[in-house]
Tab-separated table of C-alpha atoms and ligand atoms in Angstrom:
chain	number	residue	atom	x	y	z
A	1	MET	CA	0.000	0.000	0.000
A	2	ASN	CA	1.171	3.496	-0.757
A	3	ILE	CA	2.278	5.667	2.094
A	4	ARG	CA	1.703	9.403	1.882
A	5	GLN	CA	3.365	11.812	4.227
A	6	ILE	CA	0.863	14.243	5.725
A	7	GLU	CA	1.718	17.277	7.800
A	8	LEU	CA	-0.816	17.381	10.608
A	9	GLU	CA	-1.162	20.706	12.315
A	10	VAL	CA	-2.967	19.998	15.552
A	11	MET	CA	-4.308	22.497	18.028
A	12	ARG	CA	-3.015	21.845	21.523
A	13	TYR	CA	-4.175	23.230	24.816
A	14	ASP	CA	-3.197	22.071	28.256
A	15	PRO	CA	-5.325	23.855	30.872
A	16	GLU	CA	-2.604	23.380	33.459
A	17	LYS	CA	0.215	24.853	31.426
A	18	ASP	CA	-0.989	26.880	28.452
A	19	GLU	CA	-2.387	30.380	28.512
A	20	ALA	CA	-3.858	29.886	25.050
A	21	PRO	CA	-4.038	27.140	22.416
A	22	TRP	CA	-1.154	26.668	19.984
A	23	PHE	CA	-0.381	24.442	17.023
A	24	GLN	CA	1.864	21.426	16.993
A	25	GLN	CA	3.122	19.819	13.780
A	26	TYR	CA	3.271	16.078	13.293
A	27	SER	CA	4.528	14.364	10.205
A	28	VAL	CA	2.370	11.285	9.724
A	29	PRO	CA	2.989	8.494	7.198
A	30	CYS	CA	-0.596	7.798	6.127
A	31	GLN	CA	-1.881	4.746	4.318
A	32	GLU	CA	-4.081	5.618	1.396
A	33	ASP	CA	-7.293	4.359	2.996
A	34	TRP	CA	-6.824	6.264	6.223
A	35	ALA	CA	-9.255	8.721	7.708
A	36	ILE	CA	-7.985	11.676	9.752
A	37	LEU	CA	-8.921	9.708	12.857
A	38	ASP	CA	-6.398	7.026	11.857
A	39	ALA	CA	-3.758	9.718	11.515
A	40	LEU	CA	-4.598	11.019	14.990
A	41	ASN	CA	-4.412	7.489	16.368
A	42	TYR	CA	-0.989	7.138	14.769
A	43	VAL	CA	0.148	10.297	16.507
A	44	LYS	CA	-1.173	9.039	19.826
A	45	ASP	CA	0.337	5.550	19.436
A	46	GLU	CA	3.676	6.387	17.851
A	47	LEU	CA	4.558	10.051	18.289
A	48	ASP	CA	2.926	11.745	21.235
A	49	THR	CA	0.883	9.992	23.906
A	50	THR	CA	-0.226	13.273	25.476
A	51	LEU	CA	-2.625	14.215	22.665
A	52	ALA	CA	-6.246	14.211	23.861
A	53	TYR	CA	-9.257	13.718	21.567
A	54	ARG	CA	-12.548	11.844	21.580
A	55	TRP	CA	-13.606	8.928	19.447
A	56	SER	CA	-15.236	5.588	19.859
A	57	CYS	CA	-16.847	3.767	16.943
A	58	HIS	CA	-14.753	4.724	13.899
A	59	MET	CA	-17.883	4.238	11.783
A	60	MET	CA	-20.015	7.404	11.960
A	61	VAL	CA	-22.280	6.098	14.668
A	62	CYS	CA	-21.156	7.394	18.049
A	63	GLY	CA	-20.826	11.044	17.065
A	64	SER	CA	-17.858	11.722	19.327
A	65	CYS	CA	-15.091	12.450	16.810
A	66	GLY	CA	-16.325	15.770	15.391
A	67	MET	CA	-13.515	18.298	14.854
A	68	MET	CA	-12.564	21.130	12.543
A	69	ILE	CA	-10.629	19.718	9.605
A	70	ASN	CA	-9.119	22.518	7.550
A	71	GLY	CA	-11.757	24.796	9.024
A	72	GLU	CA	-14.730	22.572	8.245
A	73	PRO	CA	-16.659	20.799	11.037
A	74	SER	CA	-16.447	17.108	10.172
A	75	LEU	CA	-16.339	13.628	11.649
A	76	THR	CA	-12.677	12.652	11.622
A	77	CYS	CA	-13.643	9.028	11.000
A	78	LYS	CA	-15.520	10.041	7.853
A	79	THR	CA	-12.964	12.439	6.400
A	80	PHE	CA	-10.354	10.648	4.361
A	81	VAL	CA	-6.739	11.603	3.869
A	82	ARG	CA	-7.009	10.936	0.125
A	83	ASP	CA	-9.514	13.793	-0.198
A	84	LEU	CA	-7.243	16.284	1.560
A	85	PRO	CA	-4.086	18.221	0.696
A	86	ASP	CA	-0.696	17.334	2.196
A	87	LYS	CA	-1.142	19.817	5.003
A	88	VAL	CA	-4.123	19.274	7.272
A	89	ARG	CA	-5.118	21.459	10.166
A	90	VAL	CA	-7.109	19.805	12.967
A	91	GLU	CA	-8.821	21.931	15.604
A	92	PRO	CA	-11.450	21.287	18.257
A	93	LEU	CA	-15.039	22.020	17.203
A	94	GLU	CA	-15.573	25.734	16.754
A	95	ASN	CA	-17.974	27.637	19.051
A	96	PHE	CA	-17.284	25.362	22.032
A	97	PRO	CA	-14.886	25.938	24.942
A	98	ILE	CA	-11.772	23.758	24.741
A	99	GLU	CA	-11.377	21.344	27.624
A	100	ARG	CA	-7.996	20.059	26.465
A	101	ASP	CA	-6.385	19.689	23.029
A	102	LEU	CA	-9.151	18.516	20.675
A	103	VAL	CA	-11.705	17.839	23.399
A	104	VAL	CA	-14.484	20.399	23.820
A	105	VAL	CA	-16.959	21.127	26.608
A	106	LEU	CA	-20.440	20.047	25.544
A	107	ASP	CA	-22.402	20.843	28.716
A	108	ASP	CA	-24.317	23.676	27.065
A	109	VAL	CA	-25.700	21.659	24.156
A	110	MET	CA	-26.458	18.700	26.389
A	111	GLN	CA	-28.616	20.958	28.494
A	112	LYS	CA	-30.273	22.332	25.343
A	113	LEU	CA	-31.074	18.888	24.006
A	114	HIS	CA	-32.703	18.119	27.321
A	115	GLN	CA	-34.598	21.393	27.375
A	116	VAL	CA	-36.715	20.649	24.278
A	117	GLN	CA	-38.324	17.610	25.940
A	118	PRO	CA	-37.000	15.062	23.459
A	119	TYR	CA	-39.408	12.284	24.379
A	120	ILE	CA	-43.005	11.416	23.677
A	121	VAL	CA	-45.333	13.533	25.787
A	122	ARG	CA	-48.867	12.209	26.255
A	123	LYS	CA	-51.933	14.156	27.389
A	124	ASP	CA	-54.406	11.344	26.780
A	125	ALA	CA	-54.221	8.110	28.690
A	126	PRO	CA	-51.385	5.840	27.638
A	127	PRO	CA	-52.307	2.665	25.787
A	128	GLN	CA	-53.319	-0.296	27.856
A	129	GLU	CA	-50.768	-2.520	29.483
A	130	ASP	CA	-50.350	-5.006	26.643
A	131	LYS	CA	-50.987	-2.536	23.808
A	132	GLU	CA	-48.658	-0.202	21.982
A	133	PHE	CA	-49.011	3.053	20.083
A	134	THR	CA	-49.484	2.291	16.448
A	135	GLN	CA	-48.005	4.422	13.727
A	136	SER	CA	-48.406	4.151	9.986
A	137	ARG	CA	-45.393	4.093	7.711
A	138	GLY	CA	-46.496	7.386	6.235
A	139	ALA	CA	-46.560	8.961	9.696
A	140	LEU	CA	-43.080	7.602	10.371
A	141	MET	CA	-41.717	9.016	7.120
A	142	LYS	CA	-42.596	12.516	8.288
A	143	PHE	CA	-39.739	12.529	10.783
A	144	LYS	CA	-37.569	9.500	10.061
A	145	GLN	CA	-34.674	11.513	8.631
A	146	LEU	CA	-34.565	13.616	11.785
A	147	THR	CA	-33.949	10.525	13.920
A	148	MET	CA	-30.608	9.989	12.166
A	149	CYS	CA	-28.862	12.617	14.288
A	150	ILE	CA	-25.857	11.260	16.197
A	151	ASN	CA	-25.273	14.397	18.304
A	152	CYS	CA	-21.868	15.039	16.795
A	153	MET	CA	-22.482	18.794	17.169
A	154	CYS	CA	-20.796	19.623	13.879
A	155	CYS	CA	-23.863	21.747	13.140
A	156	TYR	CA	-23.254	23.920	16.201
A	157	ALA	CA	-19.662	24.400	15.129
A	158	ALA	CA	-20.888	25.572	11.721
A	159	CYS	CA	-23.674	27.835	12.974
A	160	PRO	CA	-22.606	31.505	13.148
A	161	GLN	CA	-25.739	32.323	15.084
A	162	TYR	CA	-24.762	29.980	17.905
A	163	GLY	CA	-21.230	31.350	17.770
A	164	LEU	CA	-22.502	34.872	18.294
A	165	ASP	CA	-25.195	34.105	20.843
A	166	LYS	CA	-24.888	31.085	23.096
A	167	ASN	CA	-28.523	31.444	24.196
A	168	PHE	CA	-29.677	30.267	20.776
A	169	ILE	CA	-31.005	26.744	21.165
A	170	GLY	CA	-29.303	25.768	17.931
A	171	PRO	CA	-29.704	23.326	15.040
A	172	ALA	CA	-29.549	19.784	16.488
A	173	ALA	CA	-31.765	20.534	19.505
A	174	LEU	CA	-34.346	22.307	17.337
A	175	ALA	CA	-34.304	19.465	14.823
A	176	LEU	CA	-34.818	17.067	17.713
A	177	ALA	CA	-37.774	19.084	18.981
A	178	HIS	CA	-39.250	19.032	15.489
A	179	ARG	CA	-38.766	15.274	15.336
A	180	TYR	CA	-41.053	14.873	18.373
A	181	ASN	CA	-43.502	17.527	17.215
A	182	LEU	CA	-43.956	15.566	13.996
A	183	ASP	CA	-44.403	12.249	15.744
A	184	SER	CA	-48.034	11.137	15.523
A	185	ARG	CA	-47.812	9.576	19.008
A	186	ASP	CA	-46.659	12.784	20.650
A	187	GLN	CA	-48.910	15.421	22.230
A	188	GLY	CA	-46.255	17.733	23.631
A	189	LYS	CA	-46.059	20.283	20.845
A	190	SER	CA	-47.681	23.078	22.808
A	191	ASP	CA	-45.341	22.436	25.752
A	192	ARG	CA	-42.356	22.779	23.474
A	193	LEU	CA	-43.732	25.882	21.793
A	194	ASP	CA	-42.810	28.144	24.730
A	195	ILE	CA	-39.132	27.346	24.290
A	196	LEU	CA	-39.128	27.141	20.522
A	197	ALA	CA	-41.127	30.264	19.740
A	198	ASP	CA	-39.047	32.293	22.176
A	199	HIS	CA	-36.560	34.652	20.581
A	200	ASP	CA	-33.765	32.243	21.424
A	201	GLY	CA	-35.679	29.555	19.570
A	202	VAL	CA	-36.372	29.186	15.868
A	203	TRP	CA	-36.491	32.901	15.083
A	204	GLU	CA	-32.873	33.336	16.027
A	205	CYS	CA	-31.916	31.191	13.047
A	206	SER	CA	-31.259	33.212	9.925
A	207	PHE	CA	-31.247	30.180	7.649
A	208	VAL	CA	-27.574	30.399	6.821
A	209	GLY	CA	-27.955	26.706	6.100
A	210	ALA	CA	-24.401	25.954	7.207
A	211	CYS	CA	-25.647	23.362	9.700
A	212	SER	CA	-27.280	21.261	6.992
A	213	GLU	CA	-24.273	21.487	4.722
A	214	VAL	CA	-21.906	20.033	7.302
A	215	CYS	CA	-24.246	17.457	8.848
A	216	PRO	CA	-22.662	14.033	8.234
A	217	LYS	CA	-26.023	12.310	8.612
A	218	HIS	CA	-28.063	14.530	6.267
A	219	VAL	CA	-30.446	15.424	9.048
A	220	ASP	CA	-31.019	18.883	7.528
A	221	PRO	CA	-31.649	20.872	10.714
A	222	ALA	CA	-32.011	24.103	8.711
A	223	ALA	CA	-35.050	22.712	6.899
A	224	ALA	CA	-36.539	21.493	10.179
A	225	ILE	CA	-36.164	24.962	11.678
A	226	GLN	CA	-37.841	26.645	8.701
A	227	GLN	CA	-40.729	24.188	8.954
A	228	MET	CA	-41.060	25.087	12.617
A	229	LYS	CA	-41.141	28.779	11.749
A	230	ILE	CA	-44.020	28.202	9.352
A	231	ASP	CA	-45.713	26.051	11.987
A	232	GLY	CA	-45.218	28.699	14.642
A	233	ALA	CA	-46.533	31.481	12.423
A	234	MET	CA	-49.648	29.445	11.549
A	235	GLU	CA	-50.311	28.778	15.244
A	236	PHE	CA	-49.907	32.461	16.001
A	237	TRP	CA	-52.491	33.498	13.400
A	238	LYS	CA	-54.858	30.719	14.358
A	239	GLN	CA	-54.821	32.011	17.927
A	240	LYS	CA	-55.202	35.628	16.771
A	241	LEU	CA	-58.184	34.722	14.646
A	242	GLY	CA	-59.685	32.658	17.434
A	243	MET	CA	-59.485	29.462	15.467
A	244	PRO	CA	-58.964	26.183	17.312
A	245	GLY	CA	-55.234	25.588	17.704
A	246	ASP	CA	-53.311	22.377	17.478
A	247	LYS	CA	-54.887	19.610	19.511
A	248	SER	CA	-51.755	18.945	21.537
B	1	MET	CA	-6.440	18.321	37.747
B	2	SER	CA	-8.118	21.628	37.440
B	3	ARG	CA	-10.544	22.549	34.698
B	4	ARG	CA	-9.874	25.749	32.837
B	5	PRO	CA	-11.789	25.603	29.539
B	6	TYR	CA	-10.470	27.989	26.920
B	7	ILE	CA	-13.009	30.042	24.996
B	8	ARG	CA	-11.917	31.062	21.530
B	9	PRO	CA	-13.049	34.593	20.795
B	10	MET	CA	-15.392	35.195	17.865
B	11	SER	CA	-15.077	38.622	16.344
B	12	GLN	CA	-18.444	40.404	16.337
B	13	THR	CA	-17.428	42.441	13.306
B	14	THR	CA	-15.419	40.135	11.049
B	15	TRP	CA	-16.691	36.618	11.810
B	16	TYR	CA	-18.218	36.259	8.360
B	17	MET	CA	-14.772	36.379	6.753
B	18	ARG	CA	-14.123	32.935	8.247
B	19	ASN	CA	-15.381	31.010	5.222
B	20	GLY	CA	-17.040	31.311	1.842
B	21	ARG	CA	-20.376	30.091	3.118
B	22	TYR	CA	-20.630	32.973	5.580
B	23	LYS	CA	-19.578	35.473	2.936
B	24	VAL	CA	-22.399	34.406	0.632
B	25	TYR	CA	-24.753	34.680	3.581
B	26	MET	CA	-23.583	38.226	4.240
B	27	LEU	CA	-24.008	39.171	0.589
B	28	ARG	CA	-27.561	37.918	0.889
B	29	GLU	CA	-28.163	39.897	4.061
B	30	MET	CA	-26.873	42.974	2.256
B	31	THR	CA	-30.129	43.063	0.302
B	32	SER	CA	-31.525	44.682	3.447
B	33	PHE	CA	-29.799	47.921	2.365
B	34	LEU	CA	-31.773	47.792	-0.858
B	35	VAL	CA	-34.956	47.075	1.076
B	36	GLY	CA	-34.177	50.140	3.164
B	37	PHE	CA	-33.612	52.185	0.022
B	38	TYR	CA	-36.946	51.117	-1.484
B	39	THR	CA	-38.770	51.810	1.761
B	40	PHE	CA	-37.341	55.302	1.718
B	41	LEU	CA	-38.211	55.707	-1.963
B	42	THR	CA	-41.826	54.649	-1.351
B	43	ILE	CA	-42.220	57.097	1.523
B	44	TYR	CA	-40.691	59.821	-0.623
B	45	ALA	CA	-43.047	58.964	-3.498
B	46	LEU	CA	-46.033	59.134	-1.130
B	47	ALA	CA	-44.836	62.506	0.137
B	48	THR	CA	-44.626	63.881	-3.405
B	49	LEU	CA	-48.139	62.588	-4.040
B	50	ALA	CA	-49.357	64.202	-0.818
B	51	SER	CA	-47.958	67.533	-1.978
B	52	ASN	CA	-50.887	67.553	-4.440
B	53	SER	CA	-48.750	69.121	-7.085
B	54	PRO	CA	-48.569	67.390	-10.476
B	55	GLN	CA	-45.302	69.199	-11.074
B	56	VAL	CA	-43.593	67.696	-8.037
B	57	TRP	CA	-44.946	64.264	-8.898
B	58	ASN	CA	-43.803	64.477	-12.504
B	59	SER	CA	-40.323	65.586	-11.585
B	60	PHE	CA	-40.167	62.632	-9.201
B	61	LEU	CA	-41.197	60.333	-12.048
B	62	SER	CA	-38.610	61.727	-14.433
B	63	SER	CA	-35.909	61.523	-11.749
B	64	GLN	CA	-36.567	57.778	-11.734
B	65	GLN	CA	-35.891	57.615	-15.451
B	66	SER	CA	-32.373	58.945	-15.375
B	67	THR	CA	-29.673	56.533	-16.538
B	68	GLY	CA	-28.240	56.281	-13.030
B	69	MET	CA	-31.590	55.407	-11.503
B	70	ILE	CA	-32.393	52.832	-14.165
B	71	ALA	CA	-29.000	51.257	-13.614
B	72	LEU	CA	-29.656	51.169	-9.869
B	73	HIS	CA	-33.093	49.595	-10.282
B	74	GLY	CA	-31.637	47.054	-12.689
B	75	PHE	CA	-28.841	46.236	-10.272
B	76	ALA	CA	-31.323	45.868	-7.399
B	77	LEU	CA	-33.504	43.567	-9.482
B	78	LEU	CA	-30.600	41.289	-10.376
B	79	TYR	CA	-29.254	41.331	-6.828
B	80	PHE	CA	-32.628	40.277	-5.442
B	81	LEU	CA	-33.104	37.608	-8.081
B	82	PHE	CA	-29.745	35.973	-7.458
B	83	TYR	CA	-29.478	36.354	-3.689
B	84	GLN	CA	-33.120	36.028	-2.666
B	85	THR	CA	-35.616	34.789	-5.234
B	86	PHE	CA	-33.693	31.954	-6.881
B	87	PRO	CA	-32.109	30.534	-3.715
B	88	TRP	CA	-35.301	30.786	-1.669
B	89	PHE	CA	-37.478	29.197	-4.306
B	90	LYS	CA	-34.938	26.421	-4.572
B	91	LEU	CA	-35.130	25.867	-0.801
B	92	ALA	CA	-38.919	26.119	-0.617
B	93	PRO	CA	-39.496	22.334	-0.867
B	94	LYS	CA	-37.365	21.903	2.264
B	95	ALA	CA	-39.248	24.492	4.259
B	96	MET	CA	-42.658	23.225	3.161
B	97	PRO	CA	-42.490	19.592	2.130
B	98	VAL	CA	-45.754	18.079	0.952
B	99	GLN	CA	-46.278	14.460	1.841
B	100	VAL	CA	-48.693	12.329	-0.135
B	101	GLY	CA	-49.177	8.958	1.483
B	102	GLU	CA	-45.721	7.606	2.242
B	103	LYS	CA	-43.872	9.723	-0.292
B	104	THR	CA	-42.945	13.366	-0.353
B	105	LEU	CA	-44.036	15.233	-3.437
B	106	PRO	CA	-41.014	15.878	-5.694
B	107	GLY	CA	-39.624	19.291	-4.803
B	108	ILE	CA	-39.765	20.532	-8.372
B	109	TYR	CA	-43.578	20.890	-8.207
B	110	ILE	CA	-43.292	23.175	-5.204
B	111	VAL	CA	-40.593	25.213	-6.919
B	112	ILE	CA	-42.691	25.555	-10.082
B	113	GLY	CA	-45.686	26.502	-7.934
B	114	HIS	CA	-43.679	29.374	-6.478
B	115	TYR	CA	-42.671	30.645	-9.898
B	116	ILE	CA	-46.292	30.510	-11.069
B	117	VAL	CA	-47.519	32.501	-8.060
B	118	TRP	CA	-44.707	34.976	-8.651
B	119	ALA	CA	-45.642	35.384	-12.320
B	120	VAL	CA	-49.335	35.857	-11.495
B	121	LEU	CA	-48.591	38.457	-8.809
B	122	SER	CA	-46.181	40.295	-11.106
B	123	ALA	CA	-48.770	40.315	-13.885
B	124	PHE	CA	-51.332	41.726	-11.446
B	125	ILE	CA	-48.965	44.529	-10.436
B	126	PHE	CA	-48.141	45.308	-14.083
B	127	TRP	CA	-51.876	45.422	-14.723
B	128	LEU	CA	-52.396	47.793	-11.795
B	129	ALA	CA	-49.593	49.959	-13.119
B	130	GLY	CA	-51.213	49.982	-16.528
B	131	VAL	CA	-48.270	48.372	-18.264
B	132	ILE	CA	-50.390	45.499	-19.580
C	301	SF4	S1	-27.928	17.393	13.154
C	301	SF4	FE1	-26.242	16.445	12.023
C	301	SF4	S2	-24.473	17.749	12.479
C	301	SF4	FE2	-26.023	18.209	13.998
C	301	SF4	S3	-25.571	16.892	15.744
C	301	SF4	FE3	-27.055	15.811	14.469
C	301	SF4	S4	-25.832	14.525	13.107
C	301	SF4	FE4	-24.454	16.058	13.969
C	302	SF4	S1	-29.658	27.531	9.344
C	302	SF4	FE1	-29.994	28.399	11.374
C	302	SF4	S2	-29.299	26.817	12.773
C	302	SF4	FE2	-28.470	26.304	10.764
C	302	SF4	S3	-26.426	27.205	10.711
C	302	SF4	FE3	-27.869	28.677	9.921
C	302	SF4	S4	-28.467	30.010	11.604
C	302	SF4	FE4	-27.553	28.142	12.428
C	303	FES	S1	-15.626	7.803	15.900
C	303	FES	FE1	-17.770	7.496	16.173
C	303	FES	S2	-18.577	8.929	14.741
C	303	FES	FE2	-16.461	9.068	14.350
């Protein structure tokens, strides 16, 4: 197999020593089928054991390996060396505080994901003991794509709105809220509306669309947010005109 | 081990220079200047009408026909078409998907629908203005 020498430029930050992050160069002999994650693993195994970064599955499932690769938020296990130039810059996800090296602090988005009540809320009685909620395939198709999210947070790293205002709920959490709003078994839409229709909710998004472009799972949070805006506006006018609102 | 997370600063004034995607976004947002200009122009036109003087109104009309003004209106039209109309119509199927049974209606129908509504509205305005 061919070996290609790649210059990795990795952002380092040691909270106990460094005042600010800095870049360290590593020269990595990459095999042609390597992803950037393999190159990082090579650094860790062969060159520098102190490098800290997150990963787990190496197959686009766990969502823990998101980083900035040449300025673009990407999964390092999905971004291949063969598609990149000889010099590759790896930084921790933009818009998040750096815990250490390539590891970021995700507390804020975790709290936001929780905030949108990402579970089925029922107002009516639950089905009987041995019964389940039924759902047609058509009803499932309405939100299936939105369930593909792996919480990699690349979308938050791409979103300028979140960068500028950390109160903005942001793409993945809003897409998640929409996923439950669209679920035929759910009745929690009106509960979620307070958070979503707030000025830190959907209206903060200016539809830059960056989130959808970088999403490795094609969740398309930008589209979800626009749908919620239309939804929200319809609800608003229905209430103004005294028409019956959404049942839930 | 003590935690001391480092927060990278984001410039409030130059953040959009970070990548091409943000630059295009900013170019799109710049249409707001043109919106402002047309708002001003409309108010000005109403004021000339309110003056009740055909002379004032006519000089306003002819001021709009100068080469500079026509160039500006042409520029504004193109700017809006390329940074607002075309991209938004293209995105419309995402913002308002129509599901029929288990399938979503192909986006192209929604896009065409938008262009038809646009054409009808434009024709109506031309008719109001006495052009057609
Ligand atoms: S929406 Fe996409 S980019 Fe955002 S967290 Fe989910 S999978 Fe990642
Ligand atoms: S579309 Fe909205 S959520 Fe997505 S990147 Fe743009 S501002 Fe952020
Ligand atoms: S390592 Fe799990 S998504 Fe990349």
